[in-house]
Short mmCIF file of C-alpha atoms in Angstrom, two decimals:
data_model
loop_
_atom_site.label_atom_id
_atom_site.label_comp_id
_atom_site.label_asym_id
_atom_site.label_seq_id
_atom_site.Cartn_x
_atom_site.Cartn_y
_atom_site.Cartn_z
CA UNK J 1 0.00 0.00 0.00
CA UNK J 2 1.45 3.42 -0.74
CA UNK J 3 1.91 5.68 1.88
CA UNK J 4 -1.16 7.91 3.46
CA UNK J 5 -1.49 10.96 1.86
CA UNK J 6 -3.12 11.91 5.19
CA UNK J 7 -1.27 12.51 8.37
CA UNK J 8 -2.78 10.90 11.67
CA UNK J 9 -1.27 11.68 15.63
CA UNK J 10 0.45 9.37 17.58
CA UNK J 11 -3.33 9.24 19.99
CA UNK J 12 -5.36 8.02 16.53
CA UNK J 13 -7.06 4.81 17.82
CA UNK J 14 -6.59 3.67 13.71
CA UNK J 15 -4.79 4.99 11.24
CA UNK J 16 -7.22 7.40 8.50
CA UNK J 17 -9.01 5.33 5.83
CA UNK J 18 -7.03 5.90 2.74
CA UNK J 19 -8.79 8.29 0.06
CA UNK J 20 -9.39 6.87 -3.55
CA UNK J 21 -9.84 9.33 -6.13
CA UNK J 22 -11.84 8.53 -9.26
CA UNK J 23 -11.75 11.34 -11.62
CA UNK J 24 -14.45 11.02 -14.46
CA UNK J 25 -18.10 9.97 -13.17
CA UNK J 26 -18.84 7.71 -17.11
CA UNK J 27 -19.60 4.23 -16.89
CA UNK J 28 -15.68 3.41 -15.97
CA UNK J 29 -15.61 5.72 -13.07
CA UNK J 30 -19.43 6.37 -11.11
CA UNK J 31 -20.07 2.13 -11.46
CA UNK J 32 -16.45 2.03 -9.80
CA UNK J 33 -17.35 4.03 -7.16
CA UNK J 34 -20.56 2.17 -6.41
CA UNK J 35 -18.76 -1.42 -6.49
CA UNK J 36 -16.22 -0.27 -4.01
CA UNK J 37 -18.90 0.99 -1.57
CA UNK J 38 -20.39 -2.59 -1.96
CA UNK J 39 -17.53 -3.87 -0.55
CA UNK J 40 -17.12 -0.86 2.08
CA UNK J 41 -20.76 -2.55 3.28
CA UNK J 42 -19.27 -5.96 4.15
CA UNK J 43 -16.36 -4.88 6.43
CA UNK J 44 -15.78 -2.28 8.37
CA UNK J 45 -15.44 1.17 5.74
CA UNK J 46 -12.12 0.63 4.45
CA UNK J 47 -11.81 3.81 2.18
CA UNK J 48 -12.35 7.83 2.11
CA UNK J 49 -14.31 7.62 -1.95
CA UNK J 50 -14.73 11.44 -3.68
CA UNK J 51 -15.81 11.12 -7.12
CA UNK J 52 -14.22 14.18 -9.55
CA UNK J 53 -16.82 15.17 -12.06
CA UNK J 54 -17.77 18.53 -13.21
CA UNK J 55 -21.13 17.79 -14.41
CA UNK J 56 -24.21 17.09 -12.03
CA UNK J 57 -25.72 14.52 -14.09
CA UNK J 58 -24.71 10.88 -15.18
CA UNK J 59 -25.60 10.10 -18.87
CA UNK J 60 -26.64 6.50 -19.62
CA UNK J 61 -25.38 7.32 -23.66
CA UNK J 62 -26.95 4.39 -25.87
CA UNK J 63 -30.30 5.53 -24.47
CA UNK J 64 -29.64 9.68 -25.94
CA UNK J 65 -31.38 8.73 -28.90
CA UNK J 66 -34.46 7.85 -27.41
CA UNK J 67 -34.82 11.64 -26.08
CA UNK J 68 -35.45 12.73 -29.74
CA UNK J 69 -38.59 10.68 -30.20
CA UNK J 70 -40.43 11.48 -26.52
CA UNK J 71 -40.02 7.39 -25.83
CA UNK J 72 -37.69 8.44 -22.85
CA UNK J 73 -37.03 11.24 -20.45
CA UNK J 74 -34.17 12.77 -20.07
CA UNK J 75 -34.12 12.20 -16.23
CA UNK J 76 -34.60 8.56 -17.38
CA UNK J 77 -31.06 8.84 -18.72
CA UNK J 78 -29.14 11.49 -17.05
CA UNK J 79 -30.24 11.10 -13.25
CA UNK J 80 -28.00 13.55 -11.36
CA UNK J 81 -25.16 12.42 -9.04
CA UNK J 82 -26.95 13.46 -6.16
CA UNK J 83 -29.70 10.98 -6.74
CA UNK J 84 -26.98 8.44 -7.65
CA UNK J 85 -24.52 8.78 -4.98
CA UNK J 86 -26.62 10.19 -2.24
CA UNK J 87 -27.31 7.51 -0.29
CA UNK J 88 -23.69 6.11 0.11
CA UNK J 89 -20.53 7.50 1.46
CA UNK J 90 -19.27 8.90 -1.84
CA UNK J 91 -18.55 12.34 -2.04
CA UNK J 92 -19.20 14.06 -5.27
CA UNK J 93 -16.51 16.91 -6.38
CA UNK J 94 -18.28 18.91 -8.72
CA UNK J 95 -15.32 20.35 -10.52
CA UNK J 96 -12.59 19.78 -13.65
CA UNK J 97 -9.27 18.38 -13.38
CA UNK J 98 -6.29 20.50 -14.06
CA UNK J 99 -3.08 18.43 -13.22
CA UNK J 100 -2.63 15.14 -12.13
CA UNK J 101 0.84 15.05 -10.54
CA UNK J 102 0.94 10.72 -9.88
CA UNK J 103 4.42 11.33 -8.25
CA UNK J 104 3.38 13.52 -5.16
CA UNK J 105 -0.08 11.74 -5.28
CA UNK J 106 -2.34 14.87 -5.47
CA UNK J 107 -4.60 16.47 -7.85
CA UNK J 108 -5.32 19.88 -8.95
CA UNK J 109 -8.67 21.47 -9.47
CA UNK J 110 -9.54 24.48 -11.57
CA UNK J 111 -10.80 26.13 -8.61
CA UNK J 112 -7.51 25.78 -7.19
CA UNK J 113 -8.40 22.73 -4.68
CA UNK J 114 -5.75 20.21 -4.20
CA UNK J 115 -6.75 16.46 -2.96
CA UNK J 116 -4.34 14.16 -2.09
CA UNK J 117 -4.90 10.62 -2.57
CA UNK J 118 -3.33 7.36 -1.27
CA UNK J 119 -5.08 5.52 -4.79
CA UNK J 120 -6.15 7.14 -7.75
CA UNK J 121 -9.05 6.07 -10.87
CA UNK J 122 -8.75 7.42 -13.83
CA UNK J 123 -11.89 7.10 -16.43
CA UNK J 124 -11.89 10.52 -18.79
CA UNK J 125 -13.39 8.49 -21.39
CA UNK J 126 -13.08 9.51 -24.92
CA UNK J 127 -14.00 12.66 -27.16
CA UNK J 128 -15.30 12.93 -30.67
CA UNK J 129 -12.04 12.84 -32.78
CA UNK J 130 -11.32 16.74 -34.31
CA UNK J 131 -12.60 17.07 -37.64
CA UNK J 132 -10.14 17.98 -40.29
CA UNK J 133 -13.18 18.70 -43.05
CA UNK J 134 -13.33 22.02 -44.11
CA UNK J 135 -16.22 23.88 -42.60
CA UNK J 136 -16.87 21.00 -40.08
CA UNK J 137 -18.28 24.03 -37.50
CA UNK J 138 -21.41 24.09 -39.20
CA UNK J 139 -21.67 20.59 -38.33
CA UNK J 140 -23.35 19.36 -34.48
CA UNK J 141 -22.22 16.76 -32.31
CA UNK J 142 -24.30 14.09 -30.45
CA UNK J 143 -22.64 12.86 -27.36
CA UNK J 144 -24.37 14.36 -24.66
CA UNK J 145 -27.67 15.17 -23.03
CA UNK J 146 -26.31 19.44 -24.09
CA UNK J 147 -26.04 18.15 -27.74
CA UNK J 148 -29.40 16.36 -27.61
CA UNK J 149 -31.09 19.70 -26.54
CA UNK J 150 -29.06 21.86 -29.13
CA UNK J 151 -30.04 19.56 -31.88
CA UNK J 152 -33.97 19.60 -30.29
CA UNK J 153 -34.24 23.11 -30.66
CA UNK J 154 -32.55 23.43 -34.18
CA UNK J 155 -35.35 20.60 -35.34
CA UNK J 156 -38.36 22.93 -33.24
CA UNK J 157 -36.97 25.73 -35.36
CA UNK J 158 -37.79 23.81 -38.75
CA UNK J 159 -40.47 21.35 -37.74
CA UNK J 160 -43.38 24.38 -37.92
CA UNK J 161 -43.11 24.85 -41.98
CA UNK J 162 -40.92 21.54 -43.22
CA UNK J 163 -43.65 19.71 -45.80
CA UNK J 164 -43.36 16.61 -47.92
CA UNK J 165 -42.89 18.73 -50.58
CA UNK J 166 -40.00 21.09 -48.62
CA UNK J 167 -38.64 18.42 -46.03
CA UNK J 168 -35.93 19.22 -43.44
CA UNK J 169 -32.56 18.00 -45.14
CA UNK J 170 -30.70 16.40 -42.16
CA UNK J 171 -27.08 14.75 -43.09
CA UNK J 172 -25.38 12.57 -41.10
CA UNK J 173 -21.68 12.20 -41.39
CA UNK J 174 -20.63 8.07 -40.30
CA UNK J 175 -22.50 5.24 -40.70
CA UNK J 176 -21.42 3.53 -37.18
CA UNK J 177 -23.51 2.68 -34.46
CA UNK J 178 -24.66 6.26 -33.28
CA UNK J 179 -24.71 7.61 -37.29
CA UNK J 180 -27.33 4.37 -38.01
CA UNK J 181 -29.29 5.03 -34.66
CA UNK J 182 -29.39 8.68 -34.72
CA UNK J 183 -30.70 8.40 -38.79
CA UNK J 184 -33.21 5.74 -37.75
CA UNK J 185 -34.66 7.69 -34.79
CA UNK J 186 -34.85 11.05 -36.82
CA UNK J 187 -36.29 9.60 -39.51
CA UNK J 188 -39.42 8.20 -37.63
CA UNK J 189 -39.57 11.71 -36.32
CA UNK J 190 -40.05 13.65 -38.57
CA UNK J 191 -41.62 11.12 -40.87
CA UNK J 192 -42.29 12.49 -45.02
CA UNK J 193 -41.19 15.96 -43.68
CA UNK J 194 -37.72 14.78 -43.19
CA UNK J 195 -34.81 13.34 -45.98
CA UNK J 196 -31.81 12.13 -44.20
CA UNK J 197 -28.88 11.55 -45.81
CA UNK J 198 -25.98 8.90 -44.42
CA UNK J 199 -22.53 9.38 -45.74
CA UNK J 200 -19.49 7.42 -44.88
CA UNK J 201 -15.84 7.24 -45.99
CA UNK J 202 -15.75 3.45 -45.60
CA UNK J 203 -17.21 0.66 -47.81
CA UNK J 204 -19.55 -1.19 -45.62
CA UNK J 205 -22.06 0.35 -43.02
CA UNK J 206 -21.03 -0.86 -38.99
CA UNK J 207 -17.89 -2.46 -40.04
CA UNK J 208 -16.64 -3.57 -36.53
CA UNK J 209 -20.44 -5.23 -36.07
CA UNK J 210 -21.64 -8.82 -37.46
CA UNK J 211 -23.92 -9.62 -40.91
CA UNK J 212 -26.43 -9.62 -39.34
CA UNK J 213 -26.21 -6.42 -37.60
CA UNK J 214 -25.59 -4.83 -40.96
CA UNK J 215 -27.81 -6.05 -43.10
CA UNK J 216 -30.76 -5.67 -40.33
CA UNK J 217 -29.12 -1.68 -40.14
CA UNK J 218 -29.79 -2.11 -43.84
CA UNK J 219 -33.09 -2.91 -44.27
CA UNK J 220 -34.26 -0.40 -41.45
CA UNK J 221 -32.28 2.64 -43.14
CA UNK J 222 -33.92 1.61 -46.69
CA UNK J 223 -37.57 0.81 -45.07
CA UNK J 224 -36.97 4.78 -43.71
CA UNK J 225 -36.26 6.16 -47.55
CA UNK J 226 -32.65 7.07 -45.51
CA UNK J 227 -30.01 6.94 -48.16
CA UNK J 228 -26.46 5.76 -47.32
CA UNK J 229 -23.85 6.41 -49.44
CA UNK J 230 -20.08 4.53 -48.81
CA UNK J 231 -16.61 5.17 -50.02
CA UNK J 232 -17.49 8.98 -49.74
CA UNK J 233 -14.78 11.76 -49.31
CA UNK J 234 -16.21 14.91 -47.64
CA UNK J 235 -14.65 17.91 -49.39
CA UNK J 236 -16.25 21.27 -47.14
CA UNK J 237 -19.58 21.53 -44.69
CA UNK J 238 -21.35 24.91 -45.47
CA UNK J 239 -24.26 26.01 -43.56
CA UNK J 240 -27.14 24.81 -46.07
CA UNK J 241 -25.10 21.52 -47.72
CA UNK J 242 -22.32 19.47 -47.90
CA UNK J 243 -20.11 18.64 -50.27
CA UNK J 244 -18.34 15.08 -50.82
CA UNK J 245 -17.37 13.18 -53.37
CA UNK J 246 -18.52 9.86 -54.47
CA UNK J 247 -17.90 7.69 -57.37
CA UNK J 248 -15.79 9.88 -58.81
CA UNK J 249 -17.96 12.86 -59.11
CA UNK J 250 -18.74 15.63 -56.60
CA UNK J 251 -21.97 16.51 -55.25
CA UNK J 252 -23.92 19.25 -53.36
CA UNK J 253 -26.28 17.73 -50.69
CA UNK J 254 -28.38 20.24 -48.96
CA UNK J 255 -28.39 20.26 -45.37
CA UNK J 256 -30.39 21.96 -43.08
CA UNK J 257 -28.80 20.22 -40.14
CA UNK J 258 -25.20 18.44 -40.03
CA UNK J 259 -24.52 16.28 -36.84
CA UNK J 260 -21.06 14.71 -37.14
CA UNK J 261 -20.71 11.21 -35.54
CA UNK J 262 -17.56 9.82 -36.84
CA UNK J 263 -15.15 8.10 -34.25
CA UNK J 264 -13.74 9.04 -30.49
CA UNK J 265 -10.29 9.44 -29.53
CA UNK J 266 -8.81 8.52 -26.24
CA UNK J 267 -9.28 12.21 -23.65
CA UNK J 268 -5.33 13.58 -23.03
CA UNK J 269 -3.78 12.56 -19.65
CA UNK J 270 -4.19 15.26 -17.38
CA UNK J 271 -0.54 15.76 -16.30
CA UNK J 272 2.56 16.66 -17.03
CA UNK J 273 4.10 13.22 -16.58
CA UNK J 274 2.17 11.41 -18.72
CA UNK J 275 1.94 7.49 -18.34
CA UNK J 276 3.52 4.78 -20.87
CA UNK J 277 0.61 5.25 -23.88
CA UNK J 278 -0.20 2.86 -26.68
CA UNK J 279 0.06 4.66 -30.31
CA UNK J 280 -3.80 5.29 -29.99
CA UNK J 281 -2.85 6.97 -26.95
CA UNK J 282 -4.23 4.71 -24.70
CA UNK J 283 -2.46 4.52 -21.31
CA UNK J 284 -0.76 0.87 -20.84
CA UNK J 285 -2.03 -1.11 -18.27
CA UNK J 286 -1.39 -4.37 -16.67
CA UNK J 287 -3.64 -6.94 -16.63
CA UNK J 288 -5.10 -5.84 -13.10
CA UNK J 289 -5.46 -2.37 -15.11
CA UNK J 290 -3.16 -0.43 -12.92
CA UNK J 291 -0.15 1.71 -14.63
CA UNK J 292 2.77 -0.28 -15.26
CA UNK J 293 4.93 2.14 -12.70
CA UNK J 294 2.46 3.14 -9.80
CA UNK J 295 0.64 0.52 -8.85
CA UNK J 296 -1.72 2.82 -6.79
CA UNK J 297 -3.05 3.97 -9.89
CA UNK J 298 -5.72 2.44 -11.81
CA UNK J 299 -6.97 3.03 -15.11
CA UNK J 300 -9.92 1.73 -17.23
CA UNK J 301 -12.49 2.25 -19.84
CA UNK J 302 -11.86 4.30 -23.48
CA UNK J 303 -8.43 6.02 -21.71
CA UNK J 304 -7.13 2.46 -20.61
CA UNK J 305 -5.60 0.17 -23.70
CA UNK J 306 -7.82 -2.58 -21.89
CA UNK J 307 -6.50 -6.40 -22.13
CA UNK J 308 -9.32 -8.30 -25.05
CA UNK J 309 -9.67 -11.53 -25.89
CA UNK J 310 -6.77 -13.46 -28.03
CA UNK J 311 -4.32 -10.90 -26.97
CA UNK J 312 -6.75 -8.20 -28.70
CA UNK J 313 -7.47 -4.58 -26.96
CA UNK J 314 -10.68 -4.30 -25.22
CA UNK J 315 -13.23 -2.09 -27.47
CA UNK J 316 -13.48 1.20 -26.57
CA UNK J 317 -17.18 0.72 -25.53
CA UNK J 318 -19.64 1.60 -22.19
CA UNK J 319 -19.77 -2.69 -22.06
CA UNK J 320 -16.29 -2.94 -21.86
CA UNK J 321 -15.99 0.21 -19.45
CA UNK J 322 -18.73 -1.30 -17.42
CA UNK J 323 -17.19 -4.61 -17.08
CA UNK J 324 -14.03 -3.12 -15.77
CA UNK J 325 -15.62 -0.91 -13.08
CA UNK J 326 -15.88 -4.08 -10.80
CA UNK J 327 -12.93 -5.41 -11.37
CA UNK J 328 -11.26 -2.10 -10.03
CA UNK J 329 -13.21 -1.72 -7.08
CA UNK J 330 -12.19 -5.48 -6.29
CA UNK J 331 -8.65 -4.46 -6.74
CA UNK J 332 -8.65 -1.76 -4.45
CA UNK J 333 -10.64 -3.24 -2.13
CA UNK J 334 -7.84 -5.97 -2.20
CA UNK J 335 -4.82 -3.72 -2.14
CA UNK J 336 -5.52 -2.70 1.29
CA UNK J 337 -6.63 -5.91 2.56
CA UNK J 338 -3.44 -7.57 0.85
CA UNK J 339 -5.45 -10.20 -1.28
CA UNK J 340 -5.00 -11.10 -4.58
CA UNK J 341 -5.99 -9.18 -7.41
CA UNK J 342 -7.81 -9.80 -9.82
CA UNK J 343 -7.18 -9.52 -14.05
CA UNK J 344 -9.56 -7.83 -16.18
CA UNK J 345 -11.30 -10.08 -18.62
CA UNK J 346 -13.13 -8.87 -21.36
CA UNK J 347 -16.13 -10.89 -22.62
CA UNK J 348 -18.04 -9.67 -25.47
CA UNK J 349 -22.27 -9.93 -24.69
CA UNK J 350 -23.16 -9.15 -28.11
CA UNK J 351 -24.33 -5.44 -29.43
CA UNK J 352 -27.82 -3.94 -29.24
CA UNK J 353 -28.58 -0.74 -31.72
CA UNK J 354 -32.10 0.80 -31.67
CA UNK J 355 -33.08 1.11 -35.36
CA UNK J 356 -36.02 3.31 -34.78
CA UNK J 357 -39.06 4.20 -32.54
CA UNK J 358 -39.49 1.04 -31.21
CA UNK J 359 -37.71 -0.99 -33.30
CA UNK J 360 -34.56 -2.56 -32.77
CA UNK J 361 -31.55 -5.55 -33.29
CA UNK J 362 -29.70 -7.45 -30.40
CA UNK J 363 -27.47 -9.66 -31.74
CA UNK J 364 -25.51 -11.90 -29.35
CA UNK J 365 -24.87 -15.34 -27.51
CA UNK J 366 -25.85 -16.82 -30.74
CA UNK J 367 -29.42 -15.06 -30.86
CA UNK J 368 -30.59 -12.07 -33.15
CA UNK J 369 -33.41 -10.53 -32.34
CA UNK J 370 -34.76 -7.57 -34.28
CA UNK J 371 -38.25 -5.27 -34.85
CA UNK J 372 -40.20 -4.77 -31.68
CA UNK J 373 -38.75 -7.94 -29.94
CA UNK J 374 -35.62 -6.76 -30.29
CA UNK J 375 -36.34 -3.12 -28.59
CA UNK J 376 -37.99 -4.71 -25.99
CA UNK J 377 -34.58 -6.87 -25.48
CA UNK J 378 -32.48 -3.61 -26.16
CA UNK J 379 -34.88 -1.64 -23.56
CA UNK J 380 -34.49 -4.13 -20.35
CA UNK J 381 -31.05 -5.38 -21.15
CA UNK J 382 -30.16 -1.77 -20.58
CA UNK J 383 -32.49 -0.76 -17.89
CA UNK J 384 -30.55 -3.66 -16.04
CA UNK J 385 -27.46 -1.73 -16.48
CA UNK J 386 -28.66 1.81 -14.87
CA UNK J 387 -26.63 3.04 -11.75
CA UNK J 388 -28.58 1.80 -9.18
CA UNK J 389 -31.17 -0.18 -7.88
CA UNK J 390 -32.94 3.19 -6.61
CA UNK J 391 -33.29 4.44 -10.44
CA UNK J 392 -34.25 1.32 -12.07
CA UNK J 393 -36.98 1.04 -9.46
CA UNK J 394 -37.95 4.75 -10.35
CA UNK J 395 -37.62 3.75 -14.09
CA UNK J 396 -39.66 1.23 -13.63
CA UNK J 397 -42.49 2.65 -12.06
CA UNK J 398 -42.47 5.32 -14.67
CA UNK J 399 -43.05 2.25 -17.39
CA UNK J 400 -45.87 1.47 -15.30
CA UNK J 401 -47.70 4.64 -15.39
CA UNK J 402 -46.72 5.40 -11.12
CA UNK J 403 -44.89 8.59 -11.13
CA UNK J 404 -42.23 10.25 -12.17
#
């Protein structure tokens, strides 16, 4: 165990609990801190937990989509910390992360805070990967509950006077898992008074997903009159179209609305001495998912070049993240307690992508499921997965017609 960052008199009856530190509250870091408070319940408390994370709400991301078409709320999705965390001895530090200094074991805040910690998490997640396009400001992300309300009031501005016969043009750049589910869900909204347009730089829609993922993506997108178009080179986004080429010639798609979903980077360390990284800038990790020189220091999820199966990287994914959290929690849980630790494992459950209002394909274990079946799957395999037994219950009542 490294040594206390607190100090403690000679009179202390026990020496202070050691503080962990998880900076990022995503699926890596707030499931984290409510596994290790599990184990906090069956001994004596153990640990001093504060949870680093500027913004007040969690955001349960594969669900966003469902905000655009009324079939969820948004507290549904983003209950805040305080609802979350409340209830157990985590305190929530509602603030950014300047410096990470992993040799003096302390962290600096933006509001000029220091904490010292005896173990630190680190889950930053990832970030939509910079654009290089010409004009790509024009274009909106989709990542968080902000970006869900931003494009919400662009479509309230258009919805009033778009007609079959003057549609809103929507384009979607990527044809991945959120560019599919974000065209499927937009398309049932706005029904005839919509056109969207999918464009994509690779051959295949979903590459990294199965068949039968695809061609179910497939026949959703062409049941919706979306059209995809592959092996596309974007050229320049300008506020009313985009311009790409494609087969060789170029072309002028109108656009009313641009939301850019193509791929996530790694977030930057947040220090000066920054950790052993992969080339994808991943920080390397050990198989117990703590930094190959400070073993007090854990990290996991889309920062973390995660172990896979057949000596493959974990996917930078909220499953694999979620798998991890445990893992961690049991790790620090036995670092103090000098047990064993345990290596992180990733096992792949299959992938579930909503491909509409109510519609959906979970393929996985050797089943595919799609249409309604398949969002009734997609809907309680993820309600499963919310924080904490207090939302689901809340969820679930909400299903029911009781309350909120």
């Amino acid at each position: 165990m490294p040594a206390s960052s607190s100090s403690s008199s000679p009179t202390e009856p026990h020496p202070p609990q050691p503080h962990v530190c998880i900076v990022g509250g995503g699926f890596g870091g707030l499931y984290c801190a409510l596994a290790l408070q599990r184990y906090q319940r069956r001994t004596a408390p153990t640990f001093r937990i504060t949870l680093i994370e500027p913004r007040d709400r969690f955001l349960f991301t594969p669900l966003l989509y469902e905000v655009l078409t009324d079939e969820l709320k948004p507290w549904e999705i983003a209950p805040s910390y305080r609802d979350l965390i409340g209830p157990y001895p985590i305190d929530h530090c509602q603030d950014w992360v300047e410096q990470i200094d992993i040799h003096h074991q302390h962290i600096t805040l933006r509001q000029g805070e220091t904490l010292a910690y005896d173990y630190l998490v680190v889950a930053t997640g990832s970030r939509l990967k910079p654009p290089a396009t010409e004009g790509s400001h024009h274009a909106m992300p989709f990542t968080t509950l902000e970006d869900a309300w931003t494009l919400e009031k662009r479509l309230a501005e258009l919805e009033p006077t778009a007609t079959e016969a003057n549609p809103i043009h929507i384009v979607v750049t990527g044809a991945g898992p959120s560019g599919v589910e974000l065209a499927c869900k937009l398309a049932d909204r706005l029904g005839r008074q919509g056109h969207i347009t999918v464009l994509d730089r690779r051959a295949v829609i979903l590459r990294s997903h199965s068949l039968a993922i695809q061609r179910a993506a497939s026949r959703a997108m062409a049941k919706r009159g979306i059209e995809v178009f592959t092996d596309v080179a974007l050229e320049v986004v300008k506020a009313n179209q985009v311009v790409y080429q494609h087969d060789g010639r170029t072309h002028h798609c109108p656009a009313d609305i641009v939301v850019w979903t193509v791929g996530t980077i790694p977030q930057p360390w947040l220090g000066m001495e920054i950790p052993k990284q992969s080339p994808l800038a991943q920080c390397l990790v050990k198989p117990t998912l703590q930094l190959l020189d400070y073993e007090n220091v854990f990290v996991l999820g889309d920062l973390a070049e995660m172990p896979g199966p057949n000596k493959s990287r974990a996917p930078m994914t909220a499953q694999a993240a979620y798998q991890a959290a445990p893992v961690v929690a049991h790790n620090l849980w036995a670092s103090v307690h000098h047990r064993s630790l345990r290596p992180f494992h990733y096992h792949h459950l299959g992938n579930m992508l909503t491909l509409g209002k109510g519609e959906a394909v979970v393929h996985g274990l050797g089943l595919c499921l799609t249409g309604r079946l398949g969002a009734i799957a997609r809907r309680w395999g993820y309600w499963l997965r919310l924080p904490t037994i207090h939302h689901r219950w809340r969820v679930f009542k909400h299903w029911l017609g009781f309350g909120k």
